[in-house]
Short mmCIF file of C-alpha atoms and ligand atoms in Angstrom, two decimals:
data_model
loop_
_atom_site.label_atom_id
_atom_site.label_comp_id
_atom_site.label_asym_id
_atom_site.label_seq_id
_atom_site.Cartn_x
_atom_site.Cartn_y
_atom_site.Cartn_z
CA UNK A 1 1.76 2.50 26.99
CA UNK A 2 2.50 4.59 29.81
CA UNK A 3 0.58 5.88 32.93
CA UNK A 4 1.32 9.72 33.66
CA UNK A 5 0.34 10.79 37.71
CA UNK A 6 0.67 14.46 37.96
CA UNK A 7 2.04 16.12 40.52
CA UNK A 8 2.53 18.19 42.06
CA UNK A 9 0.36 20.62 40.04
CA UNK A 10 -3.13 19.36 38.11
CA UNK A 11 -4.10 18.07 41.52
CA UNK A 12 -6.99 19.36 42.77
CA UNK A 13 -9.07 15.93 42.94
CA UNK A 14 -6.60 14.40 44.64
CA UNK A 15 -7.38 17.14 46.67
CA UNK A 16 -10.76 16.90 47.31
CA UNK A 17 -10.76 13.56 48.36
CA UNK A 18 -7.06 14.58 50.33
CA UNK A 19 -7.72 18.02 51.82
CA UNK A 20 -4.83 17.16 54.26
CA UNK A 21 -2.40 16.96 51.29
CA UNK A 22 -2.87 20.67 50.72
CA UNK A 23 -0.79 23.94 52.30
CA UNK A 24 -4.47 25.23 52.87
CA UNK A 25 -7.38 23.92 54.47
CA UNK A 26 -10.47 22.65 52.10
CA UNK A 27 -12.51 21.72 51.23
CA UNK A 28 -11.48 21.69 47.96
CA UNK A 29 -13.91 20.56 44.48
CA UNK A 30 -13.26 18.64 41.35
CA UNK A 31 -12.76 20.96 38.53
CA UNK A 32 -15.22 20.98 36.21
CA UNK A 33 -13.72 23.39 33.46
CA UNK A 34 -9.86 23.36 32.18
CA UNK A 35 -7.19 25.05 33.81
CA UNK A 36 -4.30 25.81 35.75
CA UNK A 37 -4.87 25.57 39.14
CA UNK A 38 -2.79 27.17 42.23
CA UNK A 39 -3.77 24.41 44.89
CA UNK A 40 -0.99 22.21 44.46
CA UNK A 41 0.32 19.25 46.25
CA UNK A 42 1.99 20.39 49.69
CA UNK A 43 5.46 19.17 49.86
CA UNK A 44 4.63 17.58 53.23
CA UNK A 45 5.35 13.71 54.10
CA UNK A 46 2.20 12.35 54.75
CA UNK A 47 1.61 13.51 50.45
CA UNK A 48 5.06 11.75 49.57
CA UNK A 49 3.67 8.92 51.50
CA UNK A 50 0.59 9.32 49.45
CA UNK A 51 2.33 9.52 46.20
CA UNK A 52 4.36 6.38 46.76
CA UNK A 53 1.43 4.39 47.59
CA UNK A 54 -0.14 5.36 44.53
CA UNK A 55 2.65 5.05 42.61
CA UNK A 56 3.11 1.33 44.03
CA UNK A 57 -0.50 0.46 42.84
CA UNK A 58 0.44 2.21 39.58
CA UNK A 59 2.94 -0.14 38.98
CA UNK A 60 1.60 -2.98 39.86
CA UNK A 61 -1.23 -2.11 37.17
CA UNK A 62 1.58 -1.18 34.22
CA UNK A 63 4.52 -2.61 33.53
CA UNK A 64 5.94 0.08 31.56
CA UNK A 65 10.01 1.10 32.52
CA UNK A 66 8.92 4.38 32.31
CA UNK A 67 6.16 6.29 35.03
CA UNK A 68 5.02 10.05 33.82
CA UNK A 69 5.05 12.14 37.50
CA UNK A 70 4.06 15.38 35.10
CA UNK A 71 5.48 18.07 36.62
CA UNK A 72 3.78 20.63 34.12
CA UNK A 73 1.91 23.88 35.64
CA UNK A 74 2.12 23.78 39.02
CA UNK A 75 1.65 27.71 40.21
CA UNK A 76 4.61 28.27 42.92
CA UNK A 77 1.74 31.37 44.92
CA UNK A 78 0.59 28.25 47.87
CA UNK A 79 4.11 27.45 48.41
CA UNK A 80 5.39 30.96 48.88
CA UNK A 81 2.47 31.38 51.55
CA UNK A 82 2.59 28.70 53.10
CA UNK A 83 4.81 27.89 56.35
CA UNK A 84 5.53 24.28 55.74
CA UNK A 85 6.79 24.65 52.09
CA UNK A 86 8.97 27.31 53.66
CA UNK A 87 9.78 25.52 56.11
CA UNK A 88 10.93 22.30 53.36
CA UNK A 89 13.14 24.95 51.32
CA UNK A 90 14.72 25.88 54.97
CA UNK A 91 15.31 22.37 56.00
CA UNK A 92 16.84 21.35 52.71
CA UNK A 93 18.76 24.09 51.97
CA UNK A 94 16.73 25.49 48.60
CA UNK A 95 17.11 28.43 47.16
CA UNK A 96 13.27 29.04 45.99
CA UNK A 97 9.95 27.34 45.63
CA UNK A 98 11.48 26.09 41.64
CA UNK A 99 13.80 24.58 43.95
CA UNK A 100 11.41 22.70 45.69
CA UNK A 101 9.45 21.10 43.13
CA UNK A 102 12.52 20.05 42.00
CA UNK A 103 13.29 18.41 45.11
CA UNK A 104 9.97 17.05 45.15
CA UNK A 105 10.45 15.02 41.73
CA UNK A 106 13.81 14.19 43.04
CA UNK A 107 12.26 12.84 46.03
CA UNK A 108 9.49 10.19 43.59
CA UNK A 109 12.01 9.72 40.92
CA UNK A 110 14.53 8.22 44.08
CA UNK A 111 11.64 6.10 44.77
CA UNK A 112 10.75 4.49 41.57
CA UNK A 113 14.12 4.07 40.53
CA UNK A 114 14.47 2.03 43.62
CA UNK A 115 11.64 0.14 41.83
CA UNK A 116 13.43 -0.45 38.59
CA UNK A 117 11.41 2.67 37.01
CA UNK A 118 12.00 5.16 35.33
CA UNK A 119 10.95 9.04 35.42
CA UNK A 120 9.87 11.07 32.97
CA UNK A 121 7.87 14.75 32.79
CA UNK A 122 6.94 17.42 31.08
CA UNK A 123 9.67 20.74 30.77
CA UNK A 124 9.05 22.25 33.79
CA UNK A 125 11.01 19.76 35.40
CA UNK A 126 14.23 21.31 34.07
CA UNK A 127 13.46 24.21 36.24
CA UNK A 128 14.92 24.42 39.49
CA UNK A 129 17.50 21.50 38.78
CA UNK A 130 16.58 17.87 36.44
CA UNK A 131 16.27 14.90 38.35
CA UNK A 132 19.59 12.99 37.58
CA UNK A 133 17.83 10.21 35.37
CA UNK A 134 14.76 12.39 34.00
CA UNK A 135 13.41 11.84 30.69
CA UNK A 136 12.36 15.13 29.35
CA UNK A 137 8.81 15.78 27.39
CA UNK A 138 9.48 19.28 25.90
CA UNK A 139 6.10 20.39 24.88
CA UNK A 140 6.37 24.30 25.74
CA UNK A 141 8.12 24.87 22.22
CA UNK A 142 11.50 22.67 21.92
CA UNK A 143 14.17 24.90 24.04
CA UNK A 144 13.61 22.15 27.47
CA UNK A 145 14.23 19.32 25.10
CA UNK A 146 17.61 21.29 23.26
CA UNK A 147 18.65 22.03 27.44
CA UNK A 148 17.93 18.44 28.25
CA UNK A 149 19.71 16.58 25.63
CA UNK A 150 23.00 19.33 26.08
CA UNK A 151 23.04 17.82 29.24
CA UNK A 152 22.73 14.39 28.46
CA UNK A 153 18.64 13.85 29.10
CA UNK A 154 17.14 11.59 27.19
CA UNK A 155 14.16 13.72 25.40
CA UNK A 156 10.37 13.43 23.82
CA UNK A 157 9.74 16.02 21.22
CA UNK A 158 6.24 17.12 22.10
CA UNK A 159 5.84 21.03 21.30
CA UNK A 160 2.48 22.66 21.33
CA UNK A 161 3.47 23.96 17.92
CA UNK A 162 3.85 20.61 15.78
CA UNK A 163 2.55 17.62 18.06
CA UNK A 164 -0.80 19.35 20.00
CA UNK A 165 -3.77 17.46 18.29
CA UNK A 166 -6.22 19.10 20.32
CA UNK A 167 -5.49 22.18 18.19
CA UNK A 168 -7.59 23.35 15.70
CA UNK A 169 -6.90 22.04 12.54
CA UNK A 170 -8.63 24.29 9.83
CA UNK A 171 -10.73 27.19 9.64
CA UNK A 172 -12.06 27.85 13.05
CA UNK A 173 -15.39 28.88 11.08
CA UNK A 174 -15.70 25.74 9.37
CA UNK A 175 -14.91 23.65 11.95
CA UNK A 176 -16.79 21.72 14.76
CA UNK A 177 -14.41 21.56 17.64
CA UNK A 178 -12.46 24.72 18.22
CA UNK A 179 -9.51 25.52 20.40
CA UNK A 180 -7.87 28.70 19.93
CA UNK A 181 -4.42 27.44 18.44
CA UNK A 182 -3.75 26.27 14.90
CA UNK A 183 -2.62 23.02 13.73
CA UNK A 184 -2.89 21.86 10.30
CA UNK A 185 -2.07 18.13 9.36
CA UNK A 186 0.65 19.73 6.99
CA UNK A 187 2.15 21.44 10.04
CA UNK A 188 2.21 17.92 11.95
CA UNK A 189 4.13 16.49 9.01
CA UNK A 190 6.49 18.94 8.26
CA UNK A 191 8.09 18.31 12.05
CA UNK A 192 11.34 16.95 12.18
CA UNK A 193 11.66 15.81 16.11
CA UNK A 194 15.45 16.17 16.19
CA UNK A 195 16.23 20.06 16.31
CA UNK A 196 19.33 21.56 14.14
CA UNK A 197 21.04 22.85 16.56
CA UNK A 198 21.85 19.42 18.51
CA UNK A 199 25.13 17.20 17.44
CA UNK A 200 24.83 14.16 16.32
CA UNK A 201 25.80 12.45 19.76
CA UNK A 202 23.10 14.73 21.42
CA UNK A 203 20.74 14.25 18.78
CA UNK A 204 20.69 10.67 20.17
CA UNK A 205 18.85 11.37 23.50
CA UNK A 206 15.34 12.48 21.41
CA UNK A 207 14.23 9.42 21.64
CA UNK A 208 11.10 10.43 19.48
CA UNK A 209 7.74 12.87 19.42
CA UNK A 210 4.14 11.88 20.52
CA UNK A 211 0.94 13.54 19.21
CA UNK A 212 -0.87 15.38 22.88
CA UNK A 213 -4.67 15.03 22.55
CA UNK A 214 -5.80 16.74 25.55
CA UNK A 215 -10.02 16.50 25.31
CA UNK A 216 -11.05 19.60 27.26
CA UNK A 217 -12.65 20.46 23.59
CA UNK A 218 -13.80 17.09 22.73
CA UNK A 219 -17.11 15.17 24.00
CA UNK A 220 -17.23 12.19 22.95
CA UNK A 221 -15.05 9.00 21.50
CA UNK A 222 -15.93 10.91 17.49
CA UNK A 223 -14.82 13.79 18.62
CA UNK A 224 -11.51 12.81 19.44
CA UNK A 225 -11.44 10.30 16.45
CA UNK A 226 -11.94 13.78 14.47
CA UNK A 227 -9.41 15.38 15.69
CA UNK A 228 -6.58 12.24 15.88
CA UNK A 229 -7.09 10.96 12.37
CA UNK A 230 -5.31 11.63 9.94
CA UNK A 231 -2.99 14.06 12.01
CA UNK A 232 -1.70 10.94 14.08
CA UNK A 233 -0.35 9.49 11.10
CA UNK A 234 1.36 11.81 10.35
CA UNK A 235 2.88 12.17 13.63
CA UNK A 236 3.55 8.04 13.29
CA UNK A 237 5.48 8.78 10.08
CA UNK A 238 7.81 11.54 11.32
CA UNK A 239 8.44 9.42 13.97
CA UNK A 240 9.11 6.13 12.42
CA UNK A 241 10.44 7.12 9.44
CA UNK A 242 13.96 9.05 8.72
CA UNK A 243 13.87 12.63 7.94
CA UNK A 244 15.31 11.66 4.06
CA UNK A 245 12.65 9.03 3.90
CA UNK A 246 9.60 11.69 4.17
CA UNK A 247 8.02 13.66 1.39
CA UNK A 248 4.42 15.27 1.69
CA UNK A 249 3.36 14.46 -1.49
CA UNK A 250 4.03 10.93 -1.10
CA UNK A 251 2.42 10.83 2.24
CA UNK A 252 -0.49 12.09 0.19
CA UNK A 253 -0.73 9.88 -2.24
CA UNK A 254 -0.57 7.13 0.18
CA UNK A 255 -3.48 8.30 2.34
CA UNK A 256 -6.48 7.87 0.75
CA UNK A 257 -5.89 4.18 1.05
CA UNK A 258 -5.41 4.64 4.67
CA UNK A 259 -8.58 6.71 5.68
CA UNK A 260 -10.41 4.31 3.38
CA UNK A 261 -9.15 1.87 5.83
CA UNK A 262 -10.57 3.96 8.70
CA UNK A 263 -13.37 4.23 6.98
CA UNK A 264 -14.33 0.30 7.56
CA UNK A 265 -13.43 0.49 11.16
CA UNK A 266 -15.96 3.24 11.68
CA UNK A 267 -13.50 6.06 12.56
CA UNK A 268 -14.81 9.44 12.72
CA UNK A 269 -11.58 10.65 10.71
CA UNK A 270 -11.42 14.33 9.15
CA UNK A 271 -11.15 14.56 5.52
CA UNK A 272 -7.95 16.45 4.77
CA UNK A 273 -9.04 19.96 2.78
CA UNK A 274 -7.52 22.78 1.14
CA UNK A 275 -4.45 22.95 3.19
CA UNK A 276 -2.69 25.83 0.85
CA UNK A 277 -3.72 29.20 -0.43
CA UNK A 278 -6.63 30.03 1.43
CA UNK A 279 -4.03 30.23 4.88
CA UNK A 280 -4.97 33.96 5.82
CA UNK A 281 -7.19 36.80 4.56
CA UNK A 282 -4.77 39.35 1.87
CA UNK A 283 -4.64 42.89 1.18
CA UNK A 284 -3.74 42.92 -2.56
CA UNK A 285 -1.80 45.68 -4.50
CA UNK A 286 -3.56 45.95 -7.65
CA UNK A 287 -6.93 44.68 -8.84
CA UNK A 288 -6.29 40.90 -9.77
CA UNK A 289 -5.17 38.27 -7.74
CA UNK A 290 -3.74 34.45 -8.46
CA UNK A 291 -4.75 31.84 -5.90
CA UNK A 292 -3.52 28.61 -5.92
CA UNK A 293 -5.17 25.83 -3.86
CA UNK A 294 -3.62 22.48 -2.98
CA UNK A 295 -4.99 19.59 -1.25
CA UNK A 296 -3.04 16.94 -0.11
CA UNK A 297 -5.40 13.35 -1.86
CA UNK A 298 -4.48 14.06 -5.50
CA UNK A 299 -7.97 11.46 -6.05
CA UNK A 300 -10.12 14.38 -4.37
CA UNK A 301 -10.97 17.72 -6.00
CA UNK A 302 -11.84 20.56 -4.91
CA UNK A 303 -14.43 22.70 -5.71
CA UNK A 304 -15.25 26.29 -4.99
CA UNK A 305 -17.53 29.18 -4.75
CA UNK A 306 -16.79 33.58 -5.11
CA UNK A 307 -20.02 34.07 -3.35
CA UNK A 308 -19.74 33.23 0.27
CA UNK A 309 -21.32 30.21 0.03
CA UNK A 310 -20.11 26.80 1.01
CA UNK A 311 -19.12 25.01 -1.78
CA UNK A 312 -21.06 21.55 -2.53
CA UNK A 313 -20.01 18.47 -4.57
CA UNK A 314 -21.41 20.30 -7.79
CA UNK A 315 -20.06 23.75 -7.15
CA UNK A 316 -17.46 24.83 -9.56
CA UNK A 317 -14.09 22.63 -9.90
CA UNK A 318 -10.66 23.69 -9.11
CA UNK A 319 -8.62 22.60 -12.32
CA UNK A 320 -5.44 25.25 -11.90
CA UNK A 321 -4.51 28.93 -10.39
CA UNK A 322 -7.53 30.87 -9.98
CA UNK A 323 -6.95 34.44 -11.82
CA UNK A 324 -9.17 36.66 -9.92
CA UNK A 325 -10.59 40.59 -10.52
CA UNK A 326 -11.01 42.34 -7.36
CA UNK A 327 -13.70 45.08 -7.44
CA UNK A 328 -12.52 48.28 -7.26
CA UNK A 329 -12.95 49.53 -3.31
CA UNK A 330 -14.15 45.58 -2.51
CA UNK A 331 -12.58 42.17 -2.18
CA UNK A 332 -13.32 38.90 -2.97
CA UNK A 333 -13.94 35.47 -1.12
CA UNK A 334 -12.69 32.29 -2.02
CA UNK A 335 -14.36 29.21 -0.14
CA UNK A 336 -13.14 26.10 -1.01
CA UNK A 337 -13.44 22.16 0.11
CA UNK A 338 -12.18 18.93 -1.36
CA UNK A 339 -14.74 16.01 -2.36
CA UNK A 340 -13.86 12.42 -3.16
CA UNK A 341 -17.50 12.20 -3.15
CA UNK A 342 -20.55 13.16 -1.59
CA UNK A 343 -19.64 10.83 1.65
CA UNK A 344 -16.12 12.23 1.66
CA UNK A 345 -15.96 15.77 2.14
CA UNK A 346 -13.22 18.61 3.56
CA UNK A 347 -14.33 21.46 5.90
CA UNK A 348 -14.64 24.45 4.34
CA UNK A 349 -11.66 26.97 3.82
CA UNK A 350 -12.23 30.79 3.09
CA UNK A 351 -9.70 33.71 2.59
CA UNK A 352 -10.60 37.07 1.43
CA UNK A 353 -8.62 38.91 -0.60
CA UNK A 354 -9.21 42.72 -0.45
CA UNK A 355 -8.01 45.66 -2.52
CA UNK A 356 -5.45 48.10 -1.08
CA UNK A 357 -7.27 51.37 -0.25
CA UNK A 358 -5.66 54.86 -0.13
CA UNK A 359 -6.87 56.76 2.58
CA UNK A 360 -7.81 60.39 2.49
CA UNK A 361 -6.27 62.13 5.32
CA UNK A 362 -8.22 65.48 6.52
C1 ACM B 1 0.69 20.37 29.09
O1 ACM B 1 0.11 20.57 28.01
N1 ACM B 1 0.34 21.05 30.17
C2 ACM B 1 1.76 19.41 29.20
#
């Protein structure tokens, strides 16, 4: 385990008990709602002083070799106005305010390596020059972890698109906790953390992935068990596990056991679903249409209803391809969940699938 202190963006408590660390006068107040926020950390000394004291309590409380300084979404708008950031990129001879944060992560990692730590923080540390012994977390899509380990960074693979658990992870209209972006547990597992386009020798620097589960979305301790399990296993096996070594299906077959598992340690886990076939709504050419529904427990079934409705533990059984007539001028909807039994069931998953129309142009 590792402590992450951000900085110098995703500071604004620090601010409101600090006002003096800001470019601005306060007061300043504790967000209360997710964001990015453009009251930063002023690059002045009494906040390196500041940072270096908390930093010394932080590692006195973990032992880790690595310290997360973050790094991540820290607007540059306070630093352009304000005349004692200029006055920094004057005085050390910077070339813009990317510049300066970059000297300003210089300026902690200098410090804790001089305490036998290490740095590391998320991509937008790369901009404006690394820190010469930065780890790298590249969760902004993988480019800042391909850039970091071409110049001999050691990496974490953490991109929104394979890793973020606090993405949504079926059918938004099915599901309980909702955040914008998609993420199925299919998605997670299908993630290999050591992109193509590295060699071999740079290959070496990912030094693995990590499942993010921010919990703007998520209020309490089930909430976040919801949205970790089973997703985090599958993050544990890409990790853990070589690339030849993996196979869906197997990880399938090897889950029920696993969630059963959960199941006596009272975790709130999500019961995988129908994670093919029902991905997206379809305009079909023609009146019939064959959908095919897979879910990854081969001891679950699923069952399904072409009225709307969500399906229940008696609704009708998926037992192969579903041939389907479309109405002519109408569509269909499939809505489908998986059962093991009546305390073990899916979300829901719908998809319509809707006849192509010819229009009449006057
Ligand atoms: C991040 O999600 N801002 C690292």
């Amino acid at each position: 385990m590792l402590p992450e202190i951000e900085m110098p963006g995703h500071s604004v408590a620090a601010l409101t008990a600090y006002p003096e660390l800001a470019c601005k006068p306060g007061p300043y107040e504790v967000r209360t709602t997710w964001g990015v926020d453009e009251n930063i950390l002023c690059p002045k000394e009494e906040t390196f002083t500041f940072i270096e004291n908390v930093l010394t309590e932080v590692m006195a409380l973990f032992p880790s070799q690595y310290i997360h300084i973050g790094g991540d979404e820290a607007p540059k708008t306070v630093w352009q106005a304000s005349q004692i950031a200029q006055d920094v990129i004057k005085r050390e001879n910077l070339k813009d305010e990317h510049e300066l944060q970059s000297y300003f992560i210089r300026r902690v990692e200098k410090f804790l390596n001089a305490h036998g730590r290490r740095i590391i923080g998320w991509d937008e540390i790369l901009e404006g020059g690394l820190a010469p012994n930065a780890t790298v977390m590249s969760w902004r899509g993988i480019n800042g972890g391909i850039a970091a380990a071409r110049a001999n960074h050691d990496v974490v693979m953490t991109p929104t698109s394979n890793t973020y658990l606090d993405y949504n992870q079926g059918d938004p209209r099915f599901e309980s906790i909702y955040m914008g972006a998609r993420l199925p547990l299919m998605t997670v597992y299908a993630y290999e953390p050591i992109p193509d386009s590295l060699t071999a020798e740079q290959g070496k620097h990912v030094l693995g992935t990590q499942g993010q589960l921010w919990t703007e979305y998520m209020q309490t301790t089930r909430d976040m068990e919801y949205m970790a399990f089973p997703r985090e296993m599958a993050i544990a096996e890409i990790a853990w596990s070589p690339k030849a070594a993996r196979s869906w299906d197997s990880f399938g077959r090897r889950l029920l056991p696993r969630l059963l598992a959960l199941d006596r340690l009272g975790v709130n886990y999500r019961f995988p679903g129908v994670e093919s076939g029902l991905e997206k709504n379809q305009v079909v050419a023609g009146d019939t249409v064959t959908v095919t529904l897979a879910t990854p427990i081969p001891e679950a079934e699923i069952r399904y209803t072409l009225d709307g409705s969500e399906p229940t533990i008696t609704s009708t059984k998926y037992t192969g391809p579903l041939h389907l007539t479309i109405p002519a001028d109408g569509s269909v909807s499939v809505v489908a969940r998986a059962f093991l039994d009546e305390h073990h069931a899916s979300p829901s998953r719908a998809a319509t699938f809707r006849r192509a129309t010819t229009t009449s142009t006057r």
